[in-house]
Coordinates of C-alpha atoms and ligand atoms in Angstrom, one line a residue:
M1 CA -18.9 -8.8 -20.3
A2 CA -21.1 -6.6 -18.3
S3 CA -19.6 -5.3 -15.3
N4 CA -20.4 -3.6 -11.9
R5 CA -16.5 -3.2 -11.3
K6 CA -15.5 0.7 -12.0
V7 CA -11.8 1.0 -12.1
L8 CA -10.3 4.1 -12.6
M9 CA -6.6 3.7 -13.6
L10 CA -4.2 6.6 -12.8
P11 CA -0.7 5.4 -14.2
G12 CA 1.0 8.7 -13.3
D13 CA 4.7 9.3 -14.0
G14 CA 8.0 7.6 -14.7
I15 CA 7.5 3.9 -14.7
G16 CA 4.0 4.1 -13.6
P17 CA 2.5 3.7 -17.1
E18 CA 4.7 0.7 -17.8
V19 CA 3.8 -1.2 -14.7
V20 CA 0.1 -0.4 -14.9
G21 CA 0.3 -1.5 -18.6
Q22 CA 1.0 -5.1 -17.4
V23 CA -2.1 -4.9 -15.1
K24 CA -4.2 -4.0 -18.1
R25 CA -3.1 -6.9 -19.8
V26 CA -3.9 -9.2 -17.1
M27 CA -7.4 -7.4 -16.9
D28 CA -7.9 -8.1 -20.7
W29 CA -6.8 -11.7 -20.1
M30 CA -9.5 -12.0 -17.3
E31 CA -12.2 -10.6 -19.6
K32 CA -11.4 -12.6 -22.5
R33 CA -11.3 -15.8 -20.3
G34 CA -14.8 -14.8 -19.0
L35 CA -13.6 -14.3 -15.4
A36 CA -14.4 -10.9 -14.7
G37 CA -15.2 -7.7 -16.6
F38 CA -14.3 -4.4 -15.6
E39 CA -15.3 -0.9 -16.6
V40 CA -12.0 0.9 -17.0
T41 CA -11.5 4.5 -17.4
E42 CA -7.8 6.1 -17.3
D43 CA -6.9 9.7 -16.1
L44 CA -3.7 11.5 -15.3
V45 CA -2.3 12.2 -11.9
G46 CA 0.9 13.9 -10.5
G47 CA 3.4 15.5 -12.8
A48 CA 1.5 14.1 -15.8
A49 CA -1.6 16.0 -14.6
Y50 CA 0.2 19.2 -13.9
D51 CA 1.7 19.4 -17.4
V52 CA -2.0 19.4 -18.9
H53 CA -4.1 20.8 -16.1
G54 CA -1.6 23.0 -13.8
T55 CA -2.4 20.7 -10.9
P56 CA -1.5 17.3 -10.0
L57 CA -5.0 16.3 -9.5
A58 CA -7.7 17.9 -11.5
D59 CA -11.1 18.1 -10.0
S60 CA -12.8 15.9 -12.5
T61 CA -10.2 13.1 -12.0
L62 CA -11.1 13.5 -8.1
E63 CA -14.8 13.1 -8.9
A64 CA -14.0 10.0 -11.3
A65 CA -12.2 8.5 -8.3
M66 CA -14.9 9.1 -5.9
A67 CA -17.4 7.3 -8.3
S68 CA -15.2 4.3 -8.8
D69 CA -15.1 1.2 -6.9
A70 CA -11.2 1.1 -7.1
V71 CA -8.5 3.2 -8.2
L72 CA -5.2 1.5 -9.3
L73 CA -2.3 4.2 -9.2
G74 CA 1.0 3.7 -10.8
A75 CA 3.4 6.5 -9.2
V76 CA 3.9 10.0 -9.1
G77 CA 6.9 12.3 -9.3
G78 CA 10.2 12.9 -11.0
P79 CA 13.0 15.4 -11.5
K80 CA 11.1 17.3 -14.1
W81 CA 8.6 18.7 -11.5
D82 CA 10.9 19.0 -8.2
A83 CA 11.3 22.8 -8.3
L84 CA 7.6 23.2 -8.3
P85 CA 5.9 25.0 -5.2
F86 CA 4.9 22.7 -2.6
E87 CA 1.1 22.5 -3.4
A88 CA 1.6 21.8 -7.1
K89 CA 4.3 19.1 -6.6
P90 CA 3.0 15.5 -7.9
E91 CA 2.9 14.0 -4.5
R92 CA 0.4 16.6 -3.4
G93 CA -2.0 15.0 -6.0
L94 CA -1.7 11.5 -4.2
L95 CA -2.2 13.0 -0.8
R96 CA -5.3 14.9 -2.0
L97 CA -6.8 11.7 -3.4
R98 CA -6.1 9.9 0.0
K99 CA -7.6 12.6 2.2
E100 CA -10.6 13.3 -0.1
M101 CA -11.4 9.7 -0.8
E102 CA -11.0 9.3 3.1
L103 CA -8.6 6.4 2.7
F104 CA -7.8 5.9 6.3
A105 CA -6.5 2.6 6.4
N106 CA -3.3 1.8 4.4
L107 CA -2.7 -2.1 4.1
R108 CA 1.1 -3.0 3.3
P109 CA 1.8 -6.8 3.2
A110 CA 5.3 -8.0 3.8
L111 CA 5.7 -11.2 2.0
V112 CA 8.7 -13.2 1.2
F113 CA 8.5 -15.3 -1.8
D114 CA 10.5 -18.5 -1.6
A115 CA 12.3 -17.9 -4.6
L116 CA 13.5 -14.5 -3.6
V117 CA 14.2 -15.2 0.2
D118 CA 18.0 -14.5 -0.5
A119 CA 17.0 -10.8 -1.7
S120 CA 16.7 -9.9 2.0
T121 CA 19.6 -8.7 4.0
L122 CA 18.4 -10.8 6.7
K123 CA 19.4 -14.3 7.4
P124 CA 17.0 -16.8 5.1
E125 CA 15.8 -18.6 8.2
I126 CA 14.4 -15.3 9.9
V127 CA 12.6 -14.3 6.5
R128 CA 11.6 -17.5 4.9
G129 CA 7.8 -17.9 4.7
L130 CA 7.4 -14.4 6.2
D131 CA 3.7 -13.2 5.7
I132 CA 2.7 -10.1 7.9
M133 CA 0.5 -7.3 7.2
I134 CA 1.0 -3.5 8.5
V135 CA -2.2 -1.5 8.8
R136 CA -1.3 2.2 8.9
E137 CA -3.7 4.9 9.8
L138 CA -3.2 7.3 6.9
T139 CA -5.5 10.4 7.2
G140 CA -4.9 11.5 10.9
G141 CA -2.0 11.9 13.0
I142 CA 1.1 14.2 12.9
Y143 CA 1.0 14.7 9.1
F144 CA -2.3 16.5 9.3
G145 CA -2.7 17.7 12.8
E146 CA -3.1 21.4 13.5
P147 CA -1.3 23.8 14.4
R148 CA 1.5 23.1 12.1
G149 CA 3.8 25.3 10.2
I150 CA 7.1 27.2 10.9
E151 CA 7.0 30.4 12.9
D152 CA 9.5 33.1 12.8
L153 CA 10.0 34.1 16.4
G154 CA 11.8 37.2 15.3
W155 CA 15.2 37.3 16.6
G156 CA 16.6 34.9 14.1
E157 CA 15.2 32.0 15.7
R158 CA 12.4 29.8 14.2
K159 CA 10.0 27.2 15.5
G160 CA 8.7 24.2 13.4
I161 CA 5.4 22.9 14.5
N162 CA 3.6 19.7 13.9
T163 CA 0.8 18.3 16.1
Q164 CA -0.2 14.6 16.7
V165 CA -3.9 14.4 17.0
Y166 CA -6.1 11.5 17.1
T167 CA -9.8 10.9 18.1
T168 CA -11.7 7.9 19.2
T169 CA -13.5 7.4 15.8
E170 CA -10.3 7.6 14.0
I171 CA -8.6 5.0 16.2
R172 CA -11.6 2.8 16.2
R173 CA -12.2 2.5 12.6
V174 CA -8.6 1.5 11.6
A175 CA -8.6 -0.8 14.6
R176 CA -11.7 -2.6 12.9
V177 CA -10.0 -2.9 9.7
A178 CA -6.9 -4.6 11.3
F179 CA -9.2 -6.9 13.4
D180 CA -11.1 -8.0 10.3
L181 CA -8.0 -8.8 8.4
A182 CA -6.8 -10.9 11.3
L183 CA -10.0 -12.8 11.4
K184 CA -9.2 -13.9 7.8
R185 CA -5.4 -14.4 8.5
G186 CA -3.7 -15.6 11.6
G187 CA -6.0 -14.2 14.3
R188 CA -3.4 -12.2 16.1
V189 CA -3.0 -8.1 16.1
C190 CA -0.3 -6.2 17.6
S191 CA -1.0 -2.5 18.1
C192 CA 1.8 -0.1 18.4
E193 CA 2.3 3.3 19.7
K194 CA 4.4 5.3 22.3
A195 CA 1.8 5.3 25.2
N196 CA 4.8 5.5 27.6
V197 CA 5.7 9.1 26.5
M198 CA 2.6 10.3 24.5
E199 CA -1.1 11.0 25.5
S200 CA -2.3 10.4 21.8
G201 CA -0.6 6.9 22.5
V202 CA -2.5 6.5 25.8
L203 CA -5.8 7.1 23.9
W204 CA -4.7 4.9 20.9
R205 CA -4.1 1.9 23.4
E206 CA -7.4 2.2 25.2
E207 CA -9.5 2.6 22.1
V208 CA -8.0 -0.5 20.5
Q209 CA -8.2 -2.5 23.6
K210 CA -12.2 -1.5 23.8
V211 CA -13.0 -2.4 20.2
H212 CA -11.1 -5.7 20.9
D213 CA -13.1 -6.5 24.2
D214 CA -16.3 -5.4 22.7
E215 CA -16.2 -6.6 19.1
Y216 CA -13.4 -9.1 18.5
P217 CA -12.8 -11.0 21.8
E218 CA -11.6 -14.1 19.6
I219 CA -8.8 -12.1 18.4
E220 CA -5.3 -12.4 20.2
L221 CA -4.5 -8.6 20.9
S222 CA -1.1 -7.4 21.9
H223 CA 0.5 -3.9 22.6
M224 CA 4.0 -2.8 21.8
Y225 CA 5.9 0.5 22.1
A226 CA 6.5 1.4 18.4
D227 CA 10.5 1.8 19.2
N228 CA 10.4 -2.1 20.3
A229 CA 8.3 -3.0 17.3
A230 CA 11.1 -1.6 14.9
M231 CA 13.5 -3.8 17.0
Q232 CA 11.2 -6.9 16.8
L233 CA 10.7 -6.5 13.1
V234 CA 14.5 -7.1 12.3
R235 CA 14.9 -9.6 15.4
D236 CA 11.9 -12.0 14.7
P237 CA 9.4 -10.7 12.2
K238 CA 7.4 -14.0 12.0
Q239 CA 6.0 -13.3 15.5
F240 CA 3.6 -10.5 13.9
D241 CA 0.4 -11.3 12.0
V242 CA -1.4 -8.1 11.7
I243 CA 0.3 -4.8 13.0
V244 CA -2.0 -1.8 13.4
T245 CA -0.5 1.7 14.1
D246 CA -0.6 5.4 13.5
N247 CA 0.3 7.5 10.6
L248 CA 3.8 8.4 11.6
F249 CA 4.9 5.0 13.1
G250 CA 3.3 3.2 10.4
D251 CA 5.4 5.1 7.8
I252 CA 8.5 3.9 9.4
L253 CA 7.5 0.5 10.4
S254 CA 6.0 -0.4 7.1
D255 CA 9.1 0.9 5.2
E256 CA 11.3 -1.2 7.4
A257 CA 8.9 -4.5 7.0
A258 CA 9.2 -3.7 3.3
M259 CA 12.9 -4.2 3.5
L260 CA 12.6 -7.4 5.1
T261 CA 11.4 -8.7 1.8
G262 CA 14.6 -7.1 0.0
S263 CA 12.9 -5.6 -3.0
L264 CA 10.8 -2.4 -3.7
G265 CA 9.6 -3.9 -6.8
M266 CA 7.8 -6.5 -5.0
L267 CA 5.6 -4.5 -2.5
P268 CA 2.0 -3.7 -3.0
S269 CA -0.2 -1.8 -1.1
A270 CA -4.0 -1.0 -0.6
S271 CA -5.6 2.0 1.0
L272 CA -9.0 1.7 2.2
G273 CA -11.9 4.1 3.2
A274 CA -15.2 3.8 5.0
E275 CA -18.0 1.4 4.0
D276 CA -21.1 3.1 2.8
E277 CA -24.7 1.9 3.3
D278 CA -24.3 -0.5 0.6
G279 CA -21.2 -2.2 1.9
R280 CA -18.9 -0.2 -0.8
R281 CA -15.6 0.8 0.2
R282 CA -13.7 3.6 -1.5
A283 CA -10.2 1.9 -2.3
M284 CA -7.0 2.9 -4.0
Y285 CA -4.3 0.1 -5.0
E286 CA -0.7 1.0 -5.6
P287 CA 2.7 -0.3 -5.7
V288 CA 4.9 1.1 -2.7
H289 CA 7.9 2.2 -4.9
G290 CA 8.0 5.6 -6.6
S291 CA 8.3 6.5 -10.3
A292 CA 12.0 5.2 -10.7
P293 CA 12.9 8.2 -13.1
D294 CA 16.4 6.5 -13.6
I295 CA 14.8 3.5 -15.3
A296 CA 11.4 5.1 -16.8
G297 CA 10.9 4.3 -20.4
K298 CA 13.5 1.6 -20.5
D299 CA 11.1 -1.4 -20.1
M300 CA 13.1 -2.5 -17.0
A301 CA 10.7 -1.9 -14.3
N302 CA 9.3 -4.8 -12.1
P303 CA 5.6 -4.9 -12.7
L304 CA 5.0 -7.3 -9.9
A305 CA 4.3 -4.8 -7.1
T306 CA 1.5 -3.3 -9.3
L307 CA 0.4 -6.7 -10.2
L308 CA 0.4 -7.9 -6.5
S309 CA -1.7 -4.5 -5.8
F310 CA -4.2 -5.5 -8.4
S311 CA -4.5 -9.0 -6.8
M312 CA -5.3 -7.0 -3.6
M313 CA -8.0 -5.0 -5.5
L314 CA -9.5 -8.2 -6.6
R315 CA -9.6 -9.6 -3.0
Y316 CA -10.5 -6.5 -1.1
S317 CA -12.9 -4.4 -3.5
F318 CA -14.2 -7.2 -5.3
A319 CA -14.4 -10.2 -3.1
M320 CA -12.5 -12.3 -5.8
G321 CA -10.4 -14.4 -3.6
D322 CA -10.0 -17.2 -5.9
E323 CA -8.9 -15.0 -9.0
A324 CA -6.5 -13.2 -6.6
D325 CA -5.1 -16.6 -5.7
L326 CA -4.7 -17.5 -9.2
L327 CA -2.8 -14.3 -10.0
D328 CA -0.7 -14.5 -6.9
G329 CA 0.1 -18.3 -7.6
A330 CA 1.0 -17.4 -11.3
I331 CA 3.3 -14.7 -10.0
R332 CA 4.8 -17.3 -7.5
K333 CA 5.4 -19.8 -10.3
V334 CA 6.9 -17.3 -12.8
L335 CA 9.4 -16.5 -10.0
D336 CA 10.2 -20.1 -9.2
G337 CA 10.8 -20.4 -12.9
G338 CA 13.8 -18.0 -12.8
M339 CA 12.3 -15.1 -14.3
R340 CA 13.8 -11.8 -12.8
T341 CA 13.6 -8.2 -13.7
A342 CA 17.0 -6.3 -13.0
D343 CA 15.9 -5.0 -9.5
I344 CA 15.5 -8.7 -8.4
M345 CA 18.1 -10.4 -10.3
Q346 CA 20.2 -13.1 -9.0
K347 CA 22.9 -15.4 -10.4
G348 CA 21.7 -18.2 -12.7
K349 CA 18.4 -16.7 -13.3
A350 CA 17.0 -15.2 -16.5
R351 CA 17.1 -11.2 -16.7
V352 CA 14.0 -9.9 -18.4
S353 CA 12.3 -6.9 -19.4
T354 CA 8.8 -5.5 -18.0
T355 CA 7.0 -6.8 -21.2
V356 CA 8.8 -10.3 -20.9
M357 CA 7.9 -10.7 -17.2
G358 CA 4.3 -9.6 -18.3
D359 CA 4.3 -12.3 -21.2
A360 CA 5.6 -15.1 -18.6
L361 CA 2.7 -14.3 -16.3
L362 CA 0.1 -14.4 -18.9
D363 CA 1.3 -17.8 -20.5
E364 CA 1.4 -19.1 -16.7
L365 CA -2.3 -17.5 -16.4
D366 CA -3.1 -19.5 -19.5
R367 CA -1.7 -22.7 -18.3
R368 CA -3.5 -22.4 -15.1
A369 CA -6.9 -21.6 -16.7
A370 CA -6.6 -24.5 -19.4
Ligands
LIG401 P1 11.7 5.0 -6.3 O1 10.9 4.0 -5.6 O2 11.1 5.5 -7.4 O3 13.1 4.5 -6.7 C1 14.2 4.0 -5.8 C2 14.9 2.8 -6.4 O4 14.3 1.7 -6.7 C3 15.6 3.5 -7.9 O5 16.9 3.1 -8.0 C4 14.6 2.7 -8.9 O6 15.1 2.3 -10.1 C5 14.1 1.4 -8.0 N1 12.9 0.9 -8.3 C6 11.7 1.5 -7.8 N2 10.6 0.8 -8.3 C7 11.2 -0.1 -9.0 C8 10.5 -1.2 -9.9 N3 9.2 -1.5 -10.0 N4 11.2 -2.0 -10.6 C9 12.7 -1.9 -10.6 N5 13.2 -0.9 -9.9 C10 12.6 -0.1 -9.0 O7 12.1 6.1 -5.0 P2 12.8 7.5 -5.4 O8 14.0 7.2 -6.3 O9 13.2 8.0 -3.9 O10 11.8 8.5 -5.9 C11 11.5 8.9 -7.4 C12 10.4 9.8 -7.5 O11 9.2 9.0 -7.2 C13 10.3 11.0 -6.6 O12 9.9 12.0 -7.4 C14 9.6 10.7 -5.5 O13 9.1 11.7 -4.8 C15 8.5 9.6 -6.1 N6 7.8 8.8 -5.3 C16 6.5 8.5 -5.5 C17 5.8 7.6 -4.8 C18 4.4 7.2 -5.0 O14 4.0 7.6 -6.2 N7 3.8 6.3 -4.2 C19 6.4 6.9 -3.7 C20 7.9 7.1 -3.4 C21 8.6 8.2 -4.4

């Protein structure tokens, strides 16, 4: 089928190729069924790229990513590359991709599937039906701010420095992503910072409020200090719809929200860049988990986080909401039917491999499309 959907696959290291492999099967299924065509290319990233090119992200791979409509990444890293210098580490490849593609908005849904409600360490009544979205600013803030470094003060004393910096533009563009998502969801945004102790937090609060008042008055906007948000997320997570926050707080709050769902193998993410004149947004989709070297190559990995990331790609890069719903529904059904990879195994359920989970999903898709 002819396609204008250019997808770059970067399976990466460890379990990356195994979980991305299941997405390829679903893409093939969609093509065969005439639902969608994709122009897929595949390349190396992380340790796999370092082994071939001596760098975790070759310039040619970056160019391919820039020219694609969406990137699907598996995972990077592993003990084989742990001793490499900082700039050559697999994770640097991922950070460079995010930076060069200007992926400033990281979307992390925290969704609790009914079948997995007991996987959470929180009481079922606290998390049942949970469906929140955390939007984390990804290219600014303290992880990139200057000055940074470690200074030798000269008398056996050293100083470590990082700087939290945000501009109006950076705050406004990520706020708009959060408001746009809220329009399609529950209509509520909670913005989190530490305006009580940080000037950058004061600016963040003021700018988010301005974007709201000028452009999204219909959205219910609240502001919360990030430390309180951390508490509220475990006390009563369902009070939230969309949370928008900076890079540092987003890193922490999104991991905390992730654990409400109980399983790393179930967590998708999307990272979005600015829209160009044609309305095309650079975008990368990836599971939240890492390369899981302890189970790599054993056909044990849970592919659902990557499949759910692909579903986000369909929804946010290709406006294919119906196909995304079809895939999400099939995943839900397979879980309801009792299929479990080892990481989400529960008593009385069927423990299956990565491949068998993929088989079950394709069977369910077949049933739904019949
Ligand atoms: P990890 O997410 O790889 O693994 C943590 C634990 O969760 C392991 O026990 C693993 O077996 C399990 N797990 C993770 N994903 C799973 C899945 N899909 N199915 C079943 N079990 C799963 O985190 P880690 O062990 O801290 O890091 C391993 C490597 O991955 C490191 O090199 C780290 O730097 C890298 N890492 C990469 C990314 C990324 O590519 N985005 C993210 C985190 C860590």
